[in-house]
Structures are given as structure tokens and as C-alpha cells.
Tab-separated table of N, CA, C and O in Angstrom:
chain	number	residue	atom	x	y	z
U	1	MET	N	-18.116	-23.900	-34.328
U	1	MET	CA	-18.530	-22.892	-33.478
U	1	MET	C	-19.349	-23.099	-32.158
U	1	MET	O	-20.314	-23.968	-32.322
U	2	MET	N	-18.994	-22.523	-31.193
U	2	MET	CA	-19.819	-22.894	-29.922
U	2	MET	C	-21.416	-21.853	-29.865
U	2	MET	O	-20.929	-20.918	-30.515
U	3	VAL	N	-22.176	-22.221	-29.544
U	3	VAL	CA	-23.377	-21.072	-29.476
U	3	VAL	C	-24.533	-21.751	-27.994
U	3	VAL	O	-23.670	-22.449	-27.309
U	4	LEU	N	-25.266	-20.878	-27.554
U	4	LEU	CA	-25.780	-20.874	-26.352
U	4	LEU	C	-26.276	-22.252	-26.181
U	4	LEU	O	-26.631	-23.004	-27.356
U	5	ALA	N	-26.899	-23.022	-24.747
U	5	ALA	CA	-27.770	-23.950	-24.742
U	5	ALA	C	-28.842	-24.250	-25.693
U	5	ALA	O	-29.232	-25.487	-26.155
U	6	ASN	N	-29.454	-23.054	-25.647
U	6	ASN	CA	-30.782	-23.325	-26.188
U	6	ASN	C	-30.618	-22.769	-27.786
U	6	ASN	O	-31.810	-22.830	-28.687
U	7	ASN	N	-29.559	-22.536	-28.682
U	7	ASN	CA	-29.311	-22.781	-29.804
U	7	ASN	C	-29.974	-21.663	-30.762
U	7	ASN	O	-30.058	-21.510	-31.627
U	8	THR	N	-29.894	-20.434	-29.648
U	8	THR	CA	-30.406	-19.131	-30.564
U	8	THR	C	-29.456	-18.265	-30.643
U	8	THR	O	-27.895	-18.498	-29.841
U	9	ARG	N	-29.469	-17.527	-31.234
U	9	ARG	CA	-28.523	-16.352	-31.735
U	9	ARG	C	-29.247	-15.015	-30.920
U	9	ARG	O	-28.380	-13.946	-30.772
U	10	PHE	N	-30.398	-15.063	-30.106
U	10	PHE	CA	-30.704	-13.755	-29.814
U	10	PHE	C	-31.184	-14.233	-28.454
U	10	PHE	O	-31.184	-15.021	-27.874
U	11	PHE	N	-30.689	-13.213	-27.550
U	11	PHE	CA	-30.883	-12.944	-26.198
U	11	PHE	C	-31.858	-12.334	-25.418
U	11	PHE	O	-32.153	-11.383	-25.884
U	12	LYS	N	-32.947	-13.456	-24.802
U	12	LYS	CA	-34.009	-12.635	-23.789
U	12	LYS	C	-33.862	-12.877	-22.645
U	12	LYS	O	-33.480	-13.870	-22.218
U	13	GLU	N	-33.368	-11.478	-21.897
U	13	GLU	CA	-33.283	-11.762	-20.557
U	13	GLU	C	-33.980	-12.663	-19.475
U	13	GLU	O	-33.378	-13.295	-18.963
U	14	GLU	N	-35.313	-12.439	-20.101
U	14	GLU	CA	-36.183	-13.525	-19.213
U	14	GLU	C	-36.030	-14.842	-19.525
U	14	GLU	O	-36.838	-15.837	-18.286
U	15	GLU	N	-35.747	-15.350	-20.173
U	15	GLU	CA	-35.538	-16.992	-20.982
U	15	GLU	C	-33.796	-16.939	-20.327
U	15	GLU	O	-33.356	-18.814	-20.798
U	16	THR	N	-33.020	-16.234	-19.984
U	16	THR	CA	-31.324	-16.662	-19.473
U	16	THR	C	-31.325	-16.515	-17.988
U	16	THR	O	-31.043	-15.673	-17.431
U	17	GLN	N	-30.739	-17.628	-17.626
U	17	GLN	CA	-30.592	-17.689	-16.135
U	17	GLN	C	-29.667	-17.290	-15.658
U	17	GLN	O	-28.210	-16.902	-16.106
U	18	TRP	N	-29.606	-16.751	-14.336
U	18	TRP	CA	-28.590	-15.828	-13.602
U	18	TRP	C	-27.710	-16.852	-12.764
U	18	TRP	O	-28.687	-17.907	-12.022
U	19	GLU	N	-26.404	-16.918	-12.571
U	19	GLU	CA	-25.731	-18.166	-12.003
U	19	GLU	C	-25.144	-17.728	-10.725
U	19	GLU	O	-24.704	-16.204	-10.846
U	20	VAL	N	-25.080	-17.918	-9.755
U	20	VAL	CA	-24.368	-17.119	-8.377
U	20	VAL	C	-22.712	-17.758	-8.309
U	20	VAL	O	-22.569	-18.965	-8.470
U	21	VAL	N	-22.018	-16.414	-8.537
U	21	VAL	CA	-20.724	-16.514	-8.807
U	21	VAL	C	-19.680	-15.964	-7.263
U	21	VAL	O	-18.443	-16.242	-7.505
U	22	GLY	N	-20.260	-15.946	-6.479
U	22	GLY	CA	-19.795	-15.063	-5.188
U	22	GLY	C	-20.925	-14.665	-4.292
U	22	GLY	O	-22.048	-14.421	-4.651
U	23	GLU	N	-20.452	-14.070	-3.185
U	23	GLU	CA	-21.296	-13.292	-2.412
U	23	GLU	C	-21.926	-11.751	-2.790
U	23	GLU	O	-20.974	-11.172	-3.269
U	24	ASP	N	-23.075	-12.115	-2.974
U	24	ASP	CA	-23.674	-10.831	-3.719
U	24	ASP	C	-23.235	-10.713	-5.216
U	24	ASP	O	-23.506	-9.528	-5.550
U	25	VAL	N	-22.875	-11.764	-5.889
U	25	VAL	CA	-22.770	-11.292	-7.421
U	25	VAL	C	-23.367	-12.826	-8.369
U	25	VAL	O	-23.101	-13.787	-7.907
U	26	GLN	N	-23.876	-12.467	-9.300
U	26	GLN	CA	-24.402	-13.066	-10.167
U	26	GLN	C	-23.824	-13.092	-11.791
U	26	GLN	O	-23.760	-11.416	-12.043
U	27	ARG	N	-23.925	-13.952	-12.457
U	27	ARG	CA	-23.520	-14.193	-13.760
U	27	ARG	C	-24.749	-14.443	-14.663
U	27	ARG	O	-25.198	-15.503	-14.636
U	28	GLN	N	-24.496	-14.034	-16.181
U	28	GLN	CA	-25.750	-14.422	-16.912
U	28	GLN	C	-24.779	-14.444	-18.214
U	28	GLN	O	-24.648	-13.590	-18.995
U	29	ILE	N	-24.803	-15.720	-18.974
U	29	ILE	CA	-23.889	-15.266	-19.959
U	29	ILE	C	-24.898	-15.354	-21.085
U	29	ILE	O	-25.436	-15.746	-21.234
U	30	VAL	N	-24.597	-13.924	-21.846
U	30	VAL	CA	-25.413	-13.553	-23.037
U	30	VAL	C	-25.428	-14.209	-24.341
U	30	VAL	O	-26.398	-14.538	-25.090
U	31	GLY	N	-23.897	-14.566	-24.617
U	31	GLY	CA	-23.569	-15.047	-25.767
U	31	GLY	C	-22.145	-15.494	-26.085
U	31	GLY	O	-21.368	-14.901	-25.607
U	32	PHE	N	-21.957	-16.421	-27.134
U	32	PHE	CA	-20.356	-16.457	-27.166
U	32	PHE	C	-20.318	-17.832	-28.369
U	32	PHE	O	-21.245	-18.073	-28.840
U	33	ASP	N	-19.119	-17.452	-28.902
U	33	ASP	CA	-18.251	-18.740	-29.711
U	33	ASP	C	-16.965	-18.284	-28.996
U	33	ASP	O	-16.621	-18.026	-28.439
U	34	ASP	N	-16.289	-19.360	-29.862
U	34	ASP	CA	-14.984	-19.920	-29.571
U	34	ASP	C	-13.735	-18.453	-29.388
U	34	ASP	O	-12.882	-18.244	-28.947
U	35	ARG	N	-14.204	-17.346	-30.112
U	35	ARG	CA	-13.316	-16.218	-30.344
U	35	ARG	C	-14.041	-14.803	-29.371
U	35	ARG	O	-13.061	-14.115	-28.996
U	36	VAL	N	-15.343	-14.677	-28.614
U	36	VAL	CA	-15.642	-14.085	-27.956
U	36	VAL	C	-17.200	-14.249	-26.850
U	36	VAL	O	-17.235	-15.082	-27.401
U	37	MET	N	-17.100	-13.484	-26.240
U	37	MET	CA	-18.165	-13.898	-24.896
U	37	MET	C	-18.667	-12.686	-24.669
U	37	MET	O	-17.855	-11.801	-24.048
U	38	MET	N	-19.684	-12.519	-24.506
U	38	MET	CA	-20.366	-11.446	-23.375
U	38	MET	C	-21.349	-11.887	-22.416
U	38	MET	O	-21.733	-12.667	-22.577
U	39	VAL	N	-20.911	-10.996	-21.028
U	39	VAL	CA	-21.607	-11.512	-19.960
U	39	VAL	C	-22.207	-10.484	-19.119
U	39	VAL	O	-21.538	-9.273	-18.606
U	40	ASN	N	-23.561	-10.344	-18.595
U	40	ASN	CA	-23.921	-9.724	-17.744
U	40	ASN	C	-23.373	-10.155	-16.210
U	40	ASN	O	-23.466	-11.152	-15.730
U	41	VAL	N	-22.983	-9.083	-15.517
U	41	VAL	CA	-22.983	-9.461	-13.905
U	41	VAL	C	-23.419	-8.349	-13.086
U	41	VAL	O	-23.084	-7.296	-13.128
U	42	LYS	N	-24.168	-8.966	-12.393
U	42	LYS	CA	-25.045	-8.474	-11.421
U	42	LYS	C	-24.438	-8.428	-9.899
U	42	LYS	O	-24.099	-9.355	-9.713
U	43	PHE	N	-23.965	-6.892	-9.354
U	43	PHE	CA	-23.619	-6.783	-7.820
U	43	PHE	C	-24.486	-6.437	-6.907
U	43	PHE	O	-25.184	-5.329	-7.551
U	44	GLU	N	-24.815	-6.588	-5.723
U	44	GLU	CA	-25.403	-6.294	-4.823
U	44	GLU	C	-24.393	-4.726	-4.187
U	44	GLU	O	-22.709	-5.252	-4.756
U	45	LYS	N	-25.006	-3.972	-3.586
U	45	LYS	CA	-23.842	-2.994	-3.072
U	45	LYS	C	-23.091	-3.368	-1.826
U	45	LYS	O	-23.622	-4.213	-1.161
U	46	GLY	N	-21.564	-3.056	-1.960
U	46	GLY	CA	-20.357	-3.590	-1.276
U	46	GLY	C	-20.191	-4.929	-2.024
U	46	GLY	O	-19.054	-5.503	-0.923
U	47	ALA	N	-20.634	-5.465	-2.902
U	47	ALA	CA	-19.948	-6.659	-3.370
U	47	ALA	C	-18.699	-6.397	-3.968
U	47	ALA	O	-18.524	-5.380	-4.326
U	48	ILE	N	-17.975	-7.490	-3.499
U	48	ILE	CA	-16.587	-7.696	-4.686
U	48	ILE	C	-16.062	-8.518	-5.452
U	48	ILE	O	-16.668	-9.835	-5.505
U	49	GLY	N	-15.474	-8.007	-6.528
U	49	GLY	CA	-15.069	-9.085	-7.703
U	49	GLY	C	-13.442	-8.843	-7.222
U	49	GLY	O	-12.884	-7.414	-7.648
U	50	PRO	N	-12.965	-9.814	-6.636
U	50	PRO	CA	-11.715	-9.874	-6.273
U	50	PRO	C	-10.775	-9.634	-7.165
U	50	PRO	O	-10.512	-9.887	-8.092
U	51	LEU	N	-9.399	-9.230	-6.539
U	51	LEU	CA	-7.972	-8.895	-7.882
U	51	LEU	C	-7.771	-10.044	-8.546
U	51	LEU	O	-7.949	-11.263	-7.587
U	52	HIS	N	-7.431	-10.253	-9.886
U	52	HIS	CA	-7.279	-11.457	-10.370
U	52	HIS	C	-6.981	-11.141	-11.677
U	52	HIS	O	-7.090	-9.971	-11.874
U	53	ASN	N	-6.441	-12.217	-12.455
U	53	ASN	CA	-5.760	-11.634	-13.593
U	53	ASN	C	-6.283	-13.316	-14.790
U	53	ASN	O	-6.523	-14.262	-14.183
U	54	HIS	N	-6.488	-12.867	-15.995
U	54	HIS	CA	-6.554	-14.340	-17.030
U	54	HIS	C	-5.968	-13.911	-18.378
U	54	HIS	O	-5.753	-12.266	-18.627
U	55	HIS	N	-5.617	-14.639	-19.024
U	55	HIS	CA	-5.029	-13.883	-20.570
U	55	HIS	C	-6.227	-13.881	-21.555
U	55	HIS	O	-5.511	-13.285	-22.410
U	56	HIS	N	-7.247	-13.823	-20.908
U	56	HIS	CA	-8.333	-13.196	-21.950
U	56	HIS	C	-8.087	-11.439	-21.888
U	56	HIS	O	-8.163	-10.914	-21.067
U	57	THR	N	-8.505	-10.988	-22.795
U	57	THR	CA	-8.664	-9.562	-23.129
U	57	THR	C	-9.955	-9.001	-22.738
U	57	THR	O	-11.141	-9.795	-23.062
U	58	GLN	N	-10.307	-7.910	-21.835
U	58	GLN	CA	-12.029	-8.011	-21.251
U	58	GLN	C	-12.158	-6.266	-21.719
U	58	GLN	O	-10.973	-5.694	-21.227
U	59	VAL	N	-13.109	-5.975	-22.361
U	59	VAL	CA	-14.022	-4.819	-22.297
U	59	VAL	C	-15.340	-4.568	-21.180
U	59	VAL	O	-15.753	-5.687	-21.544
U	60	THR	N	-15.291	-3.689	-20.369
U	60	THR	CA	-16.213	-3.836	-19.413
U	60	THR	C	-17.128	-2.499	-19.461
U	60	THR	O	-16.369	-1.608	-19.527
U	61	HIS	N	-18.267	-2.458	-19.880
U	61	HIS	CA	-19.229	-1.463	-19.608
U	61	HIS	C	-20.037	-1.435	-18.489
U	61	HIS	O	-20.614	-2.809	-17.755
U	62	ILE	N	-20.383	-0.216	-17.720
U	62	ILE	CA	-21.181	-0.430	-16.490
U	62	ILE	C	-22.424	-0.063	-16.766
U	62	ILE	O	-22.942	1.196	-17.463
U	63	ALA	N	-23.347	-1.001	-16.749
U	63	ALA	CA	-24.811	-0.389	-17.190
U	63	ALA	C	-25.815	0.319	-16.473
U	63	ALA	O	-26.219	0.652	-16.489
U	64	VAL	N	-25.142	-0.298	-15.314
U	64	VAL	CA	-25.827	0.443	-13.878
U	64	VAL	C	-25.103	0.430	-12.616
U	64	VAL	O	-24.392	-0.539	-12.648
U	65	GLY	N	-25.215	1.247	-11.747
U	65	GLY	CA	-24.486	1.654	-10.778
U	65	GLY	C	-23.086	2.590	-10.993
U	65	GLY	O	-22.853	3.098	-11.646
U	66	THR	N	-22.525	2.133	-9.231
U	66	THR	CA	-21.086	2.800	-9.153
U	66	THR	C	-20.223	1.964	-8.689
U	66	THR	O	-20.652	1.057	-7.883
U	67	PHE	N	-18.925	1.930	-9.716
U	67	PHE	CA	-17.939	0.849	-9.366
U	67	PHE	C	-16.329	1.560	-8.721
U	67	PHE	O	-16.059	2.694	-9.577
U	68	GLU	N	-15.888	0.920	-7.890
U	68	GLU	CA	-14.305	1.307	-7.748
U	68	GLU	C	-13.550	-0.035	-8.670
U	68	GLU	O	-13.946	-1.302	-8.015
U	69	VAL	N	-13.316	0.712	-9.398
U	69	VAL	CA	-12.233	-0.346	-10.201
U	69	VAL	C	-10.870	-0.311	-10.473
U	69	VAL	O	-10.212	1.000	-10.412
U	70	THR	N	-10.293	-1.229	-9.889
U	70	THR	CA	-8.709	-1.382	-9.903
U	70	THR	C	-8.221	-2.339	-11.144
U	70	THR	O	-8.562	-3.349	-11.273
U	71	ILE	N	-7.131	-1.282	-11.849
U	71	ILE	CA	-6.233	-2.316	-12.868
U	71	ILE	C	-4.864	-1.981	-12.448
U	71	ILE	O	-4.408	-0.963	-13.066
U	72	GLU	N	-4.422	-2.855	-12.056
U	72	GLU	CA	-2.983	-3.232	-11.872
U	72	GLU	C	-2.840	-2.093	-10.626
U	72	GLU	O	-3.504	-2.233	-9.609
U	73	GLU	N	-2.124	-1.032	-10.798
U	73	GLU	CA	-1.724	0.372	-9.584
U	73	GLU	C	-2.957	1.323	-9.706
U	73	GLU	O	-2.680	1.990	-8.904
U	74	GLU	N	-3.644	1.220	-10.461
U	74	GLU	CA	-4.624	2.637	-10.731
U	74	GLU	C	-5.739	2.109	-10.650
U	74	GLU	O	-6.571	1.099	-10.814
U	75	THR	N	-6.538	3.002	-9.708
U	75	THR	CA	-7.891	2.436	-8.875
U	75	THR	C	-9.019	3.962	-9.465
U	75	THR	O	-8.079	5.354	-8.951
U	76	ARG	N	-9.984	3.644	-9.947
U	76	ARG	CA	-10.985	5.088	-10.568
U	76	ARG	C	-12.278	4.574	-10.276
U	76	ARG	O	-12.583	3.271	-9.889
U	77	ILE	N	-13.160	5.774	-9.658
U	77	ILE	CA	-14.267	5.397	-9.351
U	77	ILE	C	-15.401	5.827	-10.632
U	77	ILE	O	-14.941	6.799	-11.492
U	78	LEU	N	-15.826	4.489	-11.369
U	78	LEU	CA	-16.609	4.885	-12.442
U	78	LEU	C	-17.980	4.720	-12.494
U	78	LEU	O	-18.361	4.012	-11.248
U	79	LYS	N	-19.064	5.239	-12.851
U	79	LYS	CA	-20.624	5.093	-12.994
U	79	LYS	C	-21.273	4.536	-14.396
U	79	LYS	O	-20.316	4.595	-15.434
U	80	LYS	N	-22.556	4.304	-14.210
U	80	LYS	CA	-23.541	4.197	-15.633
U	80	LYS	C	-22.653	4.670	-16.889
U	80	LYS	O	-22.818	6.250	-16.332
U	81	GLY	N	-22.628	3.909	-17.731
U	81	GLY	CA	-22.333	4.621	-19.147
U	81	GLY	C	-21.112	4.643	-19.289
U	81	GLY	O	-20.199	4.996	-20.181
U	82	ASP	N	-20.121	4.612	-18.203
U	82	ASP	CA	-18.295	4.656	-17.999
U	82	ASP	C	-18.043	2.991	-18.395
U	82	ASP	O	-18.585	2.036	-18.608
U	83	SER	N	-16.982	2.996	-18.887
U	83	SER	CA	-16.281	1.688	-19.193
U	83	SER	C	-14.852	1.370	-18.835
U	83	SER	O	-14.018	2.438	-18.977
U	84	PHE	N	-14.263	0.270	-19.397
U	84	PHE	CA	-13.106	0.112	-19.108
U	84	PHE	C	-12.365	-1.010	-20.032
U	84	PHE	O	-13.533	-2.042	-20.280
U	85	TYR	N	-10.693	-1.379	-19.813
U	85	TYR	CA	-10.622	-2.018	-20.719
U	85	TYR	C	-9.335	-2.848	-19.562
U	85	TYR	O	-8.482	-2.190	-19.274
U	86	ILE	N	-9.128	-3.958	-20.190
U	86	ILE	CA	-8.062	-4.827	-19.319
U	86	ILE	C	-7.509	-5.531	-20.138
U	86	ILE	O	-7.631	-6.556	-20.895
U	87	PRO	N	-6.186	-5.297	-20.147
U	87	PRO	CA	-5.013	-6.130	-21.140
U	87	PRO	C	-5.031	-7.731	-20.761
U	87	PRO	O	-5.381	-7.717	-19.678
U	88	SER	N	-4.476	-8.655	-21.273
U	88	SER	CA	-4.242	-9.944	-21.245
U	88	SER	C	-3.390	-10.129	-19.792
U	88	SER	O	-2.418	-8.872	-20.048
U	89	ASN	N	-3.740	-10.806	-19.042
U	89	ASN	CA	-2.737	-10.922	-17.750
U	89	ASN	C	-2.923	-10.086	-16.651
U	89	ASN	O	-1.634	-9.344	-16.237
U	90	LYS	N	-3.570	-8.580	-17.055
U	90	LYS	CA	-2.809	-7.758	-15.976
U	90	LYS	C	-4.463	-7.726	-14.455
U	90	LYS	O	-5.476	-8.317	-14.771
U	91	ILE	N	-3.704	-7.548	-13.657
U	91	ILE	CA	-4.422	-7.768	-12.189
U	91	ILE	C	-5.301	-6.695	-12.324
U	91	ILE	O	-5.270	-5.418	-12.448
U	92	HIS	N	-6.912	-7.081	-12.047
U	92	HIS	CA	-7.825	-6.160	-12.058
U	92	HIS	C	-9.282	-6.960	-10.890
U	92	HIS	O	-9.139	-8.074	-10.401
U	93	GLY	N	-10.052	-5.792	-10.405
U	93	GLY	CA	-11.044	-6.477	-9.828
U	93	GLY	C	-12.075	-4.878	-9.771
U	93	GLY	O	-11.631	-3.834	-9.889
U	94	VAL	N	-12.774	-5.186	-8.561
U	94	VAL	CA	-14.083	-4.246	-8.652
U	94	VAL	C	-14.800	-4.193	-7.261
U	94	VAL	O	-14.298	-5.459	-6.688
U	95	VAL	N	-15.069	-3.327	-6.918
U	95	VAL	CA	-16.114	-3.026	-5.427
U	95	VAL	C	-16.996	-2.035	-5.629
U	95	VAL	O	-17.196	-0.704	-6.710
U	96	CYS	N	-18.521	-2.792	-5.743
U	96	CYS	CA	-19.610	-2.177	-5.850
U	96	CYS	C	-19.956	-1.132	-5.122
U	96	CYS	O	-20.282	-1.621	-3.800
U	97	LEU	N	-19.862	0.036	-5.267
U	97	LEU	CA	-20.575	1.373	-4.415
U	97	LEU	C	-21.740	1.235	-4.049
U	97	LEU	O	-22.240	2.158	-3.450
U	98	GLU	N	-22.708	1.040	-5.360
U	98	GLU	CA	-23.743	1.537	-5.470
U	98	GLU	C	-24.762	0.127	-6.358
U	98	GLU	O	-23.843	-0.066	-7.379
U	99	GLU	N	-25.517	-0.720	-5.992
U	99	GLU	CA	-26.082	-1.607	-6.700
U	99	GLU	C	-25.652	-1.514	-8.278
U	99	GLU	O	-25.872	-0.264	-8.769
U	100	GLY	N	-25.186	-2.570	-8.823
U	100	GLY	CA	-25.104	-2.100	-10.236
U	100	GLY	C	-25.265	-3.610	-11.089
U	100	GLY	O	-24.635	-4.659	-10.558
U	101	ILE	N	-24.711	-3.208	-12.683
U	101	ILE	CA	-24.337	-4.556	-13.438
U	101	ILE	C	-23.420	-3.903	-14.381
U	101	ILE	O	-23.636	-2.654	-14.994
U	102	LEU	N	-22.411	-5.059	-14.733
U	102	LEU	CA	-21.930	-4.925	-15.429
U	102	LEU	C	-22.161	-5.668	-16.600
U	102	LEU	O	-22.517	-6.744	-16.654
U	103	ILE	N	-21.371	-5.068	-17.990
U	103	ILE	CA	-21.615	-5.619	-19.272
U	103	ILE	C	-19.786	-6.103	-19.613
U	103	ILE	O	-19.314	-5.034	-19.743
U	104	ASP	N	-19.732	-7.556	-19.453
U	104	ASP	CA	-17.775	-7.840	-19.383
U	104	ASP	C	-18.098	-8.649	-20.877
U	104	ASP	O	-19.079	-9.377	-21.330
U	105	VAL	N	-16.810	-7.977	-22.060
U	105	VAL	CA	-16.845	-8.895	-22.782
U	105	VAL	C	-15.472	-9.474	-22.966
U	105	VAL	O	-14.633	-8.768	-22.876
U	106	PHE	N	-15.277	-10.589	-23.182
U	106	PHE	CA	-13.804	-10.962	-23.378
U	106	PHE	C	-13.604	-11.748	-24.432
U	106	PHE	O	-14.301	-12.413	-25.002
U	107	SER	N	-12.347	-11.924	-24.919
U	107	SER	CA	-11.473	-12.606	-25.810
U	107	SER	C	-10.062	-13.059	-25.736
U	107	SER	O	-9.686	-12.456	-24.992
U	108	PRO	N	-10.494	-14.412	-26.069
U	108	PRO	CA	-11.132	-15.381	-26.575
U	108	PRO	C	-12.158	-15.567	-24.921
U	108	PRO	O	-12.268	-15.248	-24.216
U	109	MET	N	-13.261	-16.547	-25.512
U	109	MET	CA	-14.402	-16.667	-24.301
U	109	MET	C	-13.430	-17.575	-23.742
U	109	MET	O	-12.891	-17.743	-23.703
U	110	ARG	N	-14.625	-17.195	-22.380
U	110	ARG	CA	-13.829	-17.872	-21.151
U	110	ARG	C	-14.782	-19.517	-20.861
U	110	ARG	O	-15.837	-19.356	-20.623
U	111	GLU	N	-13.665	-19.860	-21.607
U	111	GLU	CA	-14.104	-21.693	-21.392
U	111	GLU	C	-14.093	-22.059	-19.835
U	111	GLU	O	-15.567	-23.057	-19.629
U	112	ASP	N	-13.837	-21.581	-18.950
U	112	ASP	CA	-14.161	-21.615	-17.416
U	112	ASP	C	-15.606	-21.183	-17.176
U	112	ASP	O	-15.791	-21.750	-16.297
U	113	PHE	N	-16.202	-20.510	-17.564
U	113	PHE	CA	-17.675	-20.095	-17.403
U	113	PHE	C	-18.661	-21.208	-18.135
U	113	PHE	O	-19.726	-21.009	-17.534
U	114	ILE	N	-18.096	-22.054	-18.963
U	114	ILE	CA	-18.910	-22.791	-19.634
U	114	ILE	C	-18.864	-24.497	-18.804
U	114	ILE	O	-17.734	-24.879	-18.966
U	115	LYS	N	-20.055	-24.906	-18.126
U	115	LYS	CA	-19.974	-25.878	-17.238
U	115	LYS	C	-20.036	-27.119	-18.337
U	115	LYS	O	-20.366	-27.428	-19.503
């Protein structure tokens, strides 16, 4: 089982670094093992999470802000408190309409996020 670099089972926001992953987008890995991973993703207004797909199943909760969310051919406007589910290998992406934070949960964990 993998654990965070600091070998803790507890997440403290001020002790976990944000990583720049795109223009106006940052990622903060909260915790993971080989079966599941949770990640905070911070977006500035207008930032884009481009359309993509991966073999992981994903559930995302909107903690802050408003996003235009596309999954396959369907697009919806979602806001703080809303969530969405993305099955494995489905095309998806977001546009941040109001500065926000997404909480992504992946299964299995995203090995490509770990350096």
C-alpha cells in the first residue's frame, strides 16, 4: 500500500503543497493507496480542464465555484455542492466559470500523478 510522502494518514491543508498542472490550474494530492486517490484541484476563473479520458473511474465534488462540465456529449452547469460521476474511458472536461475547487476521487489511484 502506498501512502503520502510524509507517511501520514491525516491531511493538513497547510502541510500539503499545490502543484501547477496547467494554466491557472493547481493540484493537491490529499491521500491515496493503490485502489483510490483523492485530489483537490484549484481553478482560476476561465481555466480549462481540457477534454480527455483515462481508465480510472472518477467521482468529483464541487467544493467551491461554478463549472461547465462535459461528459461525453452532455454538458451541464454545476455549482458548489454538486457532484458528477465519470465512468472509465469516457471523454470529459471542465471550464471554470467562477473561481473554484474540485475534489476528485479516482479508482484505481492515478499513478501518473505521482512523481
